[in-house]
């Protein structure tokens, strides 16, 4: 029997009510008819690759299951959710209310003008690998063959990524 198709969405916010924005993003996915089957813990992370002072991000990963629209349609749904929640794409790496990145869509590979799968920087970003490795530590990256737990352990990316909120308190006890 074939395991169900899963897609993974990176979620981030560093403007306004960051935690509320993540929750609204998850709600937006549900309202769009997507089947949300898992959410990682929330991580607070330093902005990566930015040239201006910005607030820290809250990041997490959402797991979606079948039925799923085709990858390009799913990406359009995610971008619509971002816009609904006030995302502006005036300049790259600017602060944002909500960022939704399609990281993985099963083992699908894509390299179009609008969508690259798996996400091209997925294996280089600790703020994506930490929540992804929490959800699917033993799953393998579709092109690199390494598990997400191994990719996290090996990433040279060193910005601060730490559990946030109640999750942090529970892990400190």
C-alpha positions as CSV (number, residue, x, y, z in Angstrom):
1,X,0.0,0.0,0.0
2,X,1.3,3.4,-1.0
3,X,1.8,5.9,1.9
4,X,-0.4,9.0,1.6
5,X,1.1,12.0,-0.3
6,X,2.3,14.7,2.1
7,X,3.4,18.3,1.5
8,X,5.4,20.5,3.9
9,X,5.0,24.2,4.2
10,X,7.5,26.5,6.0
11,X,5.7,29.3,7.9
12,X,7.4,32.4,9.2
13,X,6.4,35.8,10.6
14,X,8.3,38.8,12.0
15,X,5.8,41.6,11.9
16,X,2.9,42.3,14.2
17,X,1.4,39.4,16.3
18,X,3.9,36.8,15.0
19,X,2.3,33.8,16.7
20,X,-1.2,35.0,15.7
21,X,0.0,35.3,12.1
22,X,1.2,31.7,12.1
23,X,-2.2,30.6,13.5
24,X,-4.0,32.6,10.9
25,X,-1.8,31.0,8.2
26,X,-2.8,27.5,9.5
27,X,-6.4,28.6,9.6
28,X,-6.1,30.0,6.1
29,X,-4.9,26.6,4.9
30,X,-7.8,24.8,6.5
31,X,-10.3,27.4,5.1
32,X,-8.8,26.7,1.6
33,X,-9.8,23.1,2.0
34,X,-6.3,21.7,2.7
35,X,-5.9,18.8,5.2
36,X,-3.5,20.0,7.9
37,X,-2.2,16.8,9.6
38,X,0.7,18.2,11.6
39,X,2.4,21.3,13.0
40,X,5.9,21.5,14.4
41,X,6.8,23.5,17.5
42,X,7.3,27.2,17.0
43,X,10.9,28.4,16.8
44,X,12.2,31.9,17.3
45,X,15.0,32.7,14.8
46,X,17.3,35.5,13.8
47,X,16.6,37.0,10.3
48,X,18.9,35.4,7.7
49,X,20.6,37.2,4.8
50,X,19.0,40.6,5.6
51,X,20.8,43.9,5.3
52,X,18.6,45.9,7.6
53,X,17.6,45.7,11.2
54,X,14.5,43.4,11.6
55,X,12.6,41.8,14.4
56,X,13.2,38.1,15.0
57,X,11.0,35.6,13.2
58,X,8.7,32.9,14.5
59,X,9.0,29.8,12.3
60,X,7.3,26.5,12.1
61,X,6.4,23.8,9.5
62,X,3.0,22.5,8.6
63,X,2.3,19.1,7.2
64,X,-0.5,18.7,4.6
65,X,-2.0,15.4,3.5
66,X,-4.3,14.2,0.7
67,X,-6.3,15.3,-1.0
68,X,-3.8,17.9,-2.3
69,X,-4.0,20.2,-5.3
70,X,-1.2,19.9,-7.8
71,X,2.0,21.7,-6.6
72,X,1.6,24.9,-8.7
73,X,-2.1,25.2,-7.5
74,X,-1.0,24.7,-3.9
75,X,1.6,27.4,-4.3
76,X,-1.0,29.8,-5.6
77,X,-3.2,29.0,-2.6
78,X,-0.4,29.7,-0.2
79,X,0.4,33.0,-1.9
80,X,-3.2,34.0,-1.7
81,X,-3.2,33.2,2.1
82,X,-0.1,35.4,2.5
83,X,-1.8,38.3,0.6
84,X,-5.0,38.0,2.6
85,X,-2.9,38.3,5.8
86,X,-1.1,41.5,4.6
87,X,2.1,40.1,3.0
88,X,3.7,42.6,0.7
89,X,6.5,41.6,-1.7
90,X,7.8,45.1,-2.5
91,X,11.5,44.0,-1.9
92,X,13.2,40.7,-1.2
93,X,14.0,39.8,2.4
94,X,11.8,42.5,3.8
95,X,10.0,42.0,7.2
96,X,6.7,40.2,6.6
97,X,3.5,39.4,8.3
98,X,3.5,35.8,6.9
99,X,5.7,33.8,4.7
100,X,4.5,30.5,3.4
101,X,7.1,28.4,1.4
102,X,6.2,25.1,-0.2
103,X,9.2,23.0,0.9
104,X,8.3,19.5,-0.2
105,X,5.5,17.9,-2.2
106,X,6.0,14.2,-1.7
107,X,9.1,13.3,-3.7
108,X,8.2,15.7,-6.5
109,X,10.9,17.5,-8.3
110,X,10.2,20.8,-10.1
111,X,12.2,23.6,-11.6
112,X,9.9,26.1,-13.3
113,X,9.9,29.9,-13.3
114,X,7.4,29.8,-10.4
115,X,8.2,26.7,-8.4
116,X,11.3,24.8,-7.4
117,X,10.9,21.5,-5.5
118,X,12.3,20.7,-3.2
119,X,12.7,24.3,-2.0
120,X,16.2,25.2,-3.2
121,X,17.5,26.5,0.1
122,X,15.7,24.0,2.4
123,X,18.9,22.1,3.2
124,X,20.8,25.3,4.0
125,X,18.5,26.9,6.5
126,X,18.5,25.8,10.2
127,X,15.2,27.7,10.8
128,X,13.5,25.3,8.3
129,X,15.5,22.1,9.1
130,X,14.8,22.3,12.9
131,X,11.0,22.1,12.6
132,X,11.1,19.8,9.6
133,X,13.4,17.4,11.4
134,X,11.0,17.5,14.3
135,X,8.1,16.3,12.1
136,X,10.0,13.9,9.8
137,X,13.5,13.3,11.1
138,X,14.1,10.0,9.2
139,X,12.6,11.1,5.9
140,X,15.1,11.7,3.1
141,X,15.6,14.8,1.1
142,X,14.4,13.9,-2.5
143,X,17.6,14.9,-4.2
144,X,20.3,14.8,-1.5
145,X,19.3,11.4,0.0
146,X,20.3,12.5,3.5
147,X,17.7,12.5,6.3
148,X,16.4,15.8,7.6
149,X,17.9,15.0,11.0
150,X,21.3,14.5,9.4
151,X,20.9,17.6,7.3
152,X,20.1,19.6,10.4
153,X,23.2,18.2,12.2
154,X,25.4,19.0,9.3
155,X,24.1,22.5,8.3
156,X,26.8,25.2,8.5
157,X,23.9,27.8,9.0
158,X,24.5,29.1,12.5
159,X,21.9,31.8,13.4
160,X,20.1,31.3,16.6
161,X,17.1,29.0,16.3
162,X,15.4,28.1,19.6
163,X,12.1,26.8,20.8
164,X,9.6,29.6,21.5
165,X,6.8,30.1,24.0
166,X,5.2,27.3,26.0
167,X,7.2,24.7,24.1
168,X,10.4,26.3,25.3
169,X,9.2,26.2,28.9
170,X,8.1,22.6,28.8
171,X,11.5,21.6,27.4
172,X,13.4,23.5,30.1
173,X,11.6,21.8,33.0
